[in-house]
Amino acid sequence: MLQRLVLRNHSLVAEIVPQIGGALARLDWLRGAQPEPLLRPLPPEFTGMPQPGQLACFPLVPWSNRIASSGFMFDGQRYVPTPNRPGEKVAIHGDGWQQAWDVQSLTFDSILLRLTRHGFLPLAYDATLRYTLDGDALIVELTVRNAGTEALPFGLGLHPWLPDPGGAQLQARADAVWLSGPDKLPSSRRAVPAHWDYRTFAPLPQEAVDNAFAGWDGLARVRWPGRGVGLSIEAAMDYFILYAPPGRDFFCFEPVDHPINAHNMPGYPGLNVLAPGASVSRSVIFRGESL
């Protein structure tokens, strides 16, 4: 049976499902006449165990998105993660999103989860995930610790799923975007083209987009004028991934601390080289607002 743990204050209600990646099942804004979803919700009548991709947001640990099928070189050694999603030839999103997390503490407005993955190769790790309601904001704090015996590059991020792409407008500054090849891995870095320029509010593109953007200033805003609500996403991270497939009832704005396949880029941009026992934390703030 699916465990749904609820956090609530005067502005927000958040529902967490520890068994499915420690994920959020919903985040609703309570300042209007009725609750308004800020992230795509799992319906309350849903029975059974959902897939992570049916939820509102899941953690990305110990890396975000794809690593090339050949793996990566670090300190003279090659590491090759095993593909972990049907239909994929590469490893994607680490594996924290596919695991059951343990509840360490729970109050009316905060929950702390923990995951131990000492056998996960090549990046053995421990992780904690804390959700805290603070006024109009949900603060998500994700930490990873290198539980292995070698220094290796780790990365973090979140994968939110947002509703109503047809009615949404996005604002998010970026300096560059990676264009992707047929394998969905970055092929070249370019200036942001006009149709993906979100320095000011603009609707989502009609064509598909599934790309990593660089030079993010750490603040994004989404507004749904027809529903009278908005959402800001704040993170001290330099990259985001925008995923907006046409014809779907969702889109994703993913704050991440490294680009796709950063393990194979010079200098491992954004990744955190952690010695055994060392850790790194990232925080993301989701803040609801009335329009």
CSV table of C-alpha atoms in Angstrom, one decimal, residues 2-280:
chain,number,residue,atom,x,y,z
A,2,LEU,CA,1.3,3.4,-0.9
A,3,GLN,CA,2.3,5.6,2.0
A,4,ARG,CA,1.4,9.3,1.6
A,5,LEU,CA,2.8,11.6,4.2
A,6,VAL,CA,1.3,15.1,4.3
A,7,LEU,CA,3.0,18.4,5.3
A,8,ARG,CA,0.7,21.4,5.6
A,9,ASN,CA,0.7,25.1,6.6
A,10,HIS,CA,-1.5,28.1,5.8
A,11,SER,CA,-0.2,28.4,2.3
A,12,LEU,CA,0.9,24.9,1.0
A,13,VAL,CA,0.2,21.3,1.3
A,14,ALA,CA,2.9,18.8,0.2
A,15,GLU,CA,2.5,15.0,-0.1
A,16,ILE,CA,5.5,12.8,0.1
A,17,VAL,CA,5.8,9.1,-0.9
A,18,PRO,CA,9.0,7.7,0.6
A,19,GLN,CA,8.6,4.3,-1.1
A,20,ILE,CA,8.8,5.8,-4.6
A,21,GLY,CA,12.1,7.6,-4.7
A,22,GLY,CA,11.4,9.7,-1.7
A,23,ALA,CA,9.4,11.8,-4.1
A,24,LEU,CA,6.7,14.5,-3.9
A,25,ALA,CA,3.3,13.3,-5.0
A,26,ARG,CA,1.8,16.8,-5.0
A,27,LEU,CA,2.4,20.4,-4.0
A,28,ASP,CA,-0.7,22.6,-3.8
A,29,TRP,CA,-1.2,26.3,-3.2
A,30,LEU,CA,-3.9,27.0,-0.6
A,31,ARG,CA,-4.2,30.8,-0.9
A,32,GLY,CA,-7.2,30.8,-3.3
A,33,ALA,CA,-10.8,29.6,-3.1
A,34,GLN,CA,-9.6,26.0,-3.7
A,35,PRO,CA,-6.2,24.2,-3.7
A,36,GLU,CA,-4.3,24.8,-7.0
A,37,PRO,CA,-1.5,22.4,-8.0
A,38,LEU,CA,1.9,24.0,-8.4
A,39,LEU,CA,3.4,20.7,-9.5
A,40,ARG,CA,1.6,18.0,-11.4
A,41,PRO,CA,-0.2,15.9,-8.8
A,42,LEU,CA,-0.7,12.2,-8.4
A,43,PRO,CA,-4.6,11.9,-8.2
A,44,PRO,CA,-5.9,11.2,-4.7
A,45,GLU,CA,-7.9,8.3,-6.1
A,46,PHE,CA,-4.8,6.6,-7.6
A,47,THR,CA,-4.4,3.1,-6.3
A,48,GLY,CA,-1.4,0.9,-6.4
A,49,MET,CA,2.2,1.9,-6.7
A,50,PRO,CA,2.9,4.7,-9.2
A,51,GLN,CA,6.0,5.0,-11.4
A,52,PRO,CA,8.3,7.9,-10.5
A,53,GLY,CA,7.4,9.6,-13.7
A,54,GLN,CA,3.8,9.8,-12.5
A,55,LEU,CA,4.7,11.9,-9.5
A,56,ALA,CA,5.3,15.6,-8.9
A,57,CYS,CA,9.0,15.7,-8.3
A,58,PHE,CA,11.8,13.2,-7.5
A,59,PRO,CA,15.5,13.6,-6.5
A,60,LEU,CA,18.4,13.2,-8.9
A,61,VAL,CA,21.3,11.5,-7.1
A,62,PRO,CA,24.2,10.7,-7.5
A,63,TRP,CA,23.9,12.4,-10.9
A,64,SER,CA,21.4,14.0,-13.2
A,65,ASN,CA,20.2,12.8,-16.6
A,66,ARG,CA,22.3,10.6,-18.9
A,67,ILE,CA,25.9,9.4,-18.9
A,68,ALA,CA,27.2,8.0,-22.2
A,69,SER,CA,26.9,4.2,-22.6
A,70,SER,CA,30.7,3.9,-22.6
A,71,GLY,CA,30.8,5.4,-19.1
A,72,PHE,CA,33.4,7.9,-18.1
A,73,MET,CA,37.1,8.1,-17.2
A,74,PHE,CA,38.3,9.5,-13.9
A,75,ASP,CA,41.8,9.5,-12.5
A,76,GLY,CA,42.9,7.0,-15.2
A,77,GLN,CA,40.1,4.5,-14.6
A,78,ARG,CA,37.0,3.8,-16.6
A,79,TYR,CA,33.6,3.5,-14.8
A,80,VAL,CA,30.5,2.2,-16.7
A,81,PRO,CA,27.1,2.6,-14.9
A,82,THR,CA,24.5,0.0,-15.9
A,83,PRO,CA,21.5,1.2,-17.9
A,84,ASN,CA,18.6,1.5,-15.4
A,85,ARG,CA,15.4,2.3,-17.4
A,86,PRO,CA,13.6,0.2,-20.0
A,87,GLY,CA,14.3,1.4,-23.5
A,88,GLU,CA,17.4,3.3,-22.5
A,89,LYS,CA,20.9,2.3,-23.6
A,90,VAL,CA,22.5,4.5,-21.0
A,91,ALA,CA,22.3,5.0,-17.2
A,92,ILE,CA,19.9,7.9,-16.3
A,93,HIS,CA,19.3,10.0,-13.2
A,94,GLY,CA,21.4,7.9,-10.9
A,95,ASP,CA,19.2,5.5,-8.9
A,96,GLY,CA,17.8,7.5,-5.9
A,97,TRP,CA,14.6,8.0,-7.8
A,98,GLN,CA,14.1,4.2,-8.1
A,99,GLN,CA,14.6,3.4,-4.4
A,100,ALA,CA,12.5,3.4,-1.2
A,101,TRP,CA,13.8,6.0,1.3
A,102,ASP,CA,13.6,5.6,5.0
A,103,VAL,CA,11.7,8.2,7.2
A,104,GLN,CA,14.0,9.6,9.8
A,105,SER,CA,11.7,12.3,11.3
A,106,LEU,CA,8.3,13.8,10.6
A,107,THR,CA,6.5,16.9,11.9
A,108,PHE,CA,3.5,18.8,10.5
A,109,ASP,CA,5.7,20.9,8.3
A,110,SER,CA,9.0,18.9,7.8
A,111,ILE,CA,10.2,15.4,6.9
A,112,LEU,CA,13.7,14.0,6.7
A,113,LEU,CA,14.4,10.9,4.5
A,114,ARG,CA,17.5,8.8,4.2
A,115,LEU,CA,18.8,6.4,1.6
A,116,THR,CA,21.8,4.0,1.9
A,117,ARG,CA,23.3,2.8,-1.4
A,118,HIS,CA,26.7,1.4,-0.5
A,119,GLY,CA,26.4,-1.3,-3.2
A,120,PHE,CA,25.6,1.1,-6.0
A,121,LEU,CA,28.3,1.1,-8.6
A,122,PRO,CA,30.3,3.0,-9.6
A,123,LEU,CA,29.1,5.7,-7.1
A,124,ALA,CA,28.4,4.2,-3.7
A,125,TYR,CA,26.6,6.8,-1.6
A,126,ASP,CA,24.4,7.8,1.3
A,127,ALA,CA,21.8,10.5,0.8
A,128,THR,CA,19.4,12.6,2.8
A,129,LEU,CA,16.4,14.5,1.6
A,130,ARG,CA,14.6,17.0,3.7
A,131,TYR,CA,11.3,18.7,2.8
A,132,THR,CA,10.3,21.8,4.9
A,133,LEU,CA,7.4,24.1,4.6
A,134,ASP,CA,8.2,27.7,5.4
A,135,GLY,CA,5.4,30.2,4.8
A,136,ASP,CA,4.8,30.3,1.0
A,137,ALA,CA,7.8,28.1,0.3
A,138,LEU,CA,8.7,24.4,0.2
A,139,ILE,CA,12.4,24.0,0.8
A,140,VAL,CA,14.0,20.8,-0.5
A,141,GLU,CA,17.5,20.0,0.7
A,142,LEU,CA,19.3,17.1,-0.9
A,143,THR,CA,22.7,15.8,0.4
A,144,VAL,CA,25.0,13.0,-1.0
A,145,ARG,CA,28.0,11.5,0.7
A,146,ASN,CA,30.6,9.4,-1.0
A,147,ALA,CA,30.4,6.0,0.7
A,148,GLY,CA,33.0,4.4,-1.6
A,149,THR,CA,36.8,4.1,-1.3
A,150,GLU,CA,37.8,6.4,-4.2
A,151,ALA,CA,37.3,10.0,-5.0
A,152,LEU,CA,34.7,10.4,-7.7
A,153,PRO,CA,32.5,13.1,-9.3
A,154,PHE,CA,28.9,13.3,-7.9
A,155,GLY,CA,26.0,15.5,-9.0
A,156,LEU,CA,22.6,16.5,-7.7
A,157,GLY,CA,19.4,18.0,-8.9
A,158,LEU,CA,15.6,17.7,-8.8
A,159,HIS,CA,13.1,16.6,-11.4
A,160,PRO,CA,9.8,18.5,-11.0
A,161,TRP,CA,6.9,17.9,-13.3
A,162,LEU,CA,4.6,20.9,-13.8
A,163,PRO,CA,1.0,21.0,-15.0
A,164,ASP,CA,-0.8,22.8,-17.8
A,165,PRO,CA,1.9,23.5,-20.3
A,166,GLY,CA,-0.5,25.1,-22.7
A,167,GLY,CA,-1.4,27.8,-20.1
A,168,ALA,CA,2.0,28.2,-18.6
A,169,GLN,CA,4.5,31.0,-19.1
A,170,LEU,CA,8.1,30.6,-18.2
A,171,GLN,CA,10.9,33.1,-17.2
A,172,ALA,CA,14.4,31.8,-16.8
A,173,ARG,CA,17.7,33.4,-17.8
A,174,ALA,CA,20.4,31.4,-19.5
A,175,ASP,CA,23.5,32.1,-21.5
A,176,ALA,CA,23.8,29.0,-23.6
A,177,VAL,CA,22.2,25.7,-24.5
A,178,TRP,CA,23.5,22.3,-25.4
A,179,LEU,CA,22.1,20.9,-28.6
A,180,SER,CA,21.6,17.1,-28.6
A,181,GLY,CA,22.4,14.3,-30.9
A,182,PRO,CA,20.2,11.3,-31.7
A,183,ASP,CA,21.4,9.7,-28.5
A,184,LYS,CA,20.0,12.6,-26.5
A,185,LEU,CA,23.6,13.5,-25.3
A,186,PRO,CA,25.0,17.0,-25.9
A,187,SER,CA,26.6,17.5,-29.3
A,188,SER,CA,27.4,21.2,-29.2
A,189,ARG,CA,27.0,24.3,-27.0
A,190,ARG,CA,25.4,27.3,-28.6
A,191,ALA,CA,23.9,30.7,-27.7
A,192,VAL,CA,20.3,30.4,-26.7
A,193,PRO,CA,18.1,30.7,-29.8
A,194,ALA,CA,15.2,33.2,-29.9
A,195,HIS,CA,12.5,30.5,-29.6
A,196,TRP,CA,14.1,29.2,-26.4
A,197,ASP,CA,14.9,32.7,-24.9
A,198,TYR,CA,13.0,33.0,-21.6
A,199,ARG,CA,14.7,36.2,-20.2
A,200,THR,CA,11.1,37.5,-20.1
A,201,PHE,CA,7.9,35.6,-19.6
A,202,ALA,CA,7.0,33.5,-22.7
A,203,PRO,CA,4.9,30.5,-23.5
A,204,LEU,CA,6.5,27.1,-23.9
A,205,PRO,CA,7.6,26.2,-27.4
A,206,GLN,CA,5.2,24.3,-29.7
A,207,GLU,CA,8.0,22.0,-30.8
A,208,ALA,CA,9.7,19.5,-28.4
A,209,VAL,CA,12.5,20.6,-26.2
A,210,ASP,CA,14.7,18.4,-24.0
A,211,ASN,CA,17.9,20.3,-23.5
A,212,ALA,CA,20.3,21.5,-20.8
A,213,PHE,CA,20.8,25.2,-20.4
A,214,ALA,CA,23.9,26.9,-18.9
A,215,GLY,CA,24.6,30.2,-17.2
A,216,TRP,CA,21.3,30.1,-15.2
A,217,ASP,CA,21.1,32.8,-12.6
A,218,GLY,CA,19.3,30.4,-10.2
A,219,LEU,CA,15.8,31.9,-10.4
A,220,ALA,CA,13.0,30.7,-12.6
A,221,ARG,CA,9.3,31.7,-12.5
A,222,VAL,CA,6.3,30.0,-13.9
A,223,ARG,CA,2.9,31.6,-14.0
A,224,TRP,CA,-0.5,30.3,-15.1
A,225,PRO,CA,-2.6,33.5,-15.8
A,226,GLY,CA,-5.7,31.5,-16.4
A,227,ARG,CA,-5.5,29.9,-12.9
A,228,GLY,CA,-4.2,33.0,-11.1
A,229,VAL,CA,-1.2,31.3,-9.6
A,230,GLY,CA,2.5,31.3,-10.0
A,231,LEU,CA,5.6,29.4,-8.9
A,232,SER,CA,9.2,30.5,-8.4
A,233,ILE,CA,12.0,28.0,-8.4
A,234,GLU,CA,15.3,29.1,-6.7
A,235,ALA,CA,18.5,27.2,-6.5
A,236,ALA,CA,22.2,28.0,-6.2
A,237,MET,CA,23.0,26.0,-9.3
A,238,ASP,CA,24.2,27.1,-12.7
A,239,TYR,CA,22.2,24.7,-15.0
A,240,PHE,CA,18.6,23.7,-15.7
A,241,ILE,CA,17.0,21.1,-18.1
A,242,LEU,CA,13.8,22.1,-19.9
A,243,TYR,CA,11.8,19.1,-21.0
A,244,ALA,CA,8.5,20.0,-22.8
A,245,PRO,CA,7.2,17.2,-25.1
A,246,PRO,CA,4.4,18.4,-27.3
A,247,GLY,CA,0.9,17.1,-26.7
A,248,ARG,CA,1.5,16.2,-23.1
A,249,ASP,CA,-0.2,17.5,-20.0
A,250,PHE,CA,3.1,18.4,-18.2
A,251,PHE,CA,6.5,20.0,-18.7
A,252,CYS,CA,9.6,19.7,-16.6
A,253,PHE,CA,12.0,22.5,-15.3
A,254,GLU,CA,14.9,20.7,-13.6
A,255,PRO,CA,17.4,22.6,-11.5
A,256,VAL,CA,20.7,20.7,-11.6
A,257,ASP,CA,24.3,21.4,-10.7
A,258,HIS,CA,25.8,19.9,-13.8
A,259,PRO,CA,25.0,19.5,-17.5
A,260,ILE,CA,24.0,16.3,-19.2
A,261,ASN,CA,27.0,13.9,-19.6
A,262,ALA,CA,29.2,16.2,-17.6
A,263,HIS,CA,31.2,13.2,-16.6
A,264,ASN,CA,32.6,13.2,-20.2
A,265,MET,CA,33.2,17.0,-20.5
A,266,PRO,CA,36.6,18.6,-19.8
A,267,GLY,CA,36.8,19.6,-16.2
A,268,TYR,CA,33.6,17.8,-15.2
A,269,PRO,CA,31.6,21.1,-15.2
A,270,GLY,CA,29.4,21.5,-12.1
A,271,LEU,CA,30.2,18.0,-10.7
A,272,ASN,CA,31.5,17.7,-7.2
A,273,VAL,CA,34.6,15.5,-6.8
A,274,LEU,CA,34.1,14.0,-3.4
A,275,ALA,CA,36.8,12.2,-1.4
A,276,PRO,CA,35.6,9.1,0.5
A,277,GLY,CA,33.4,10.3,3.3
A,278,ALA,CA,32.9,13.8,1.9
A,279,SER,CA,29.5,15.2,1.1
A,280,VAL,CA,27.8,18.0,-0.8
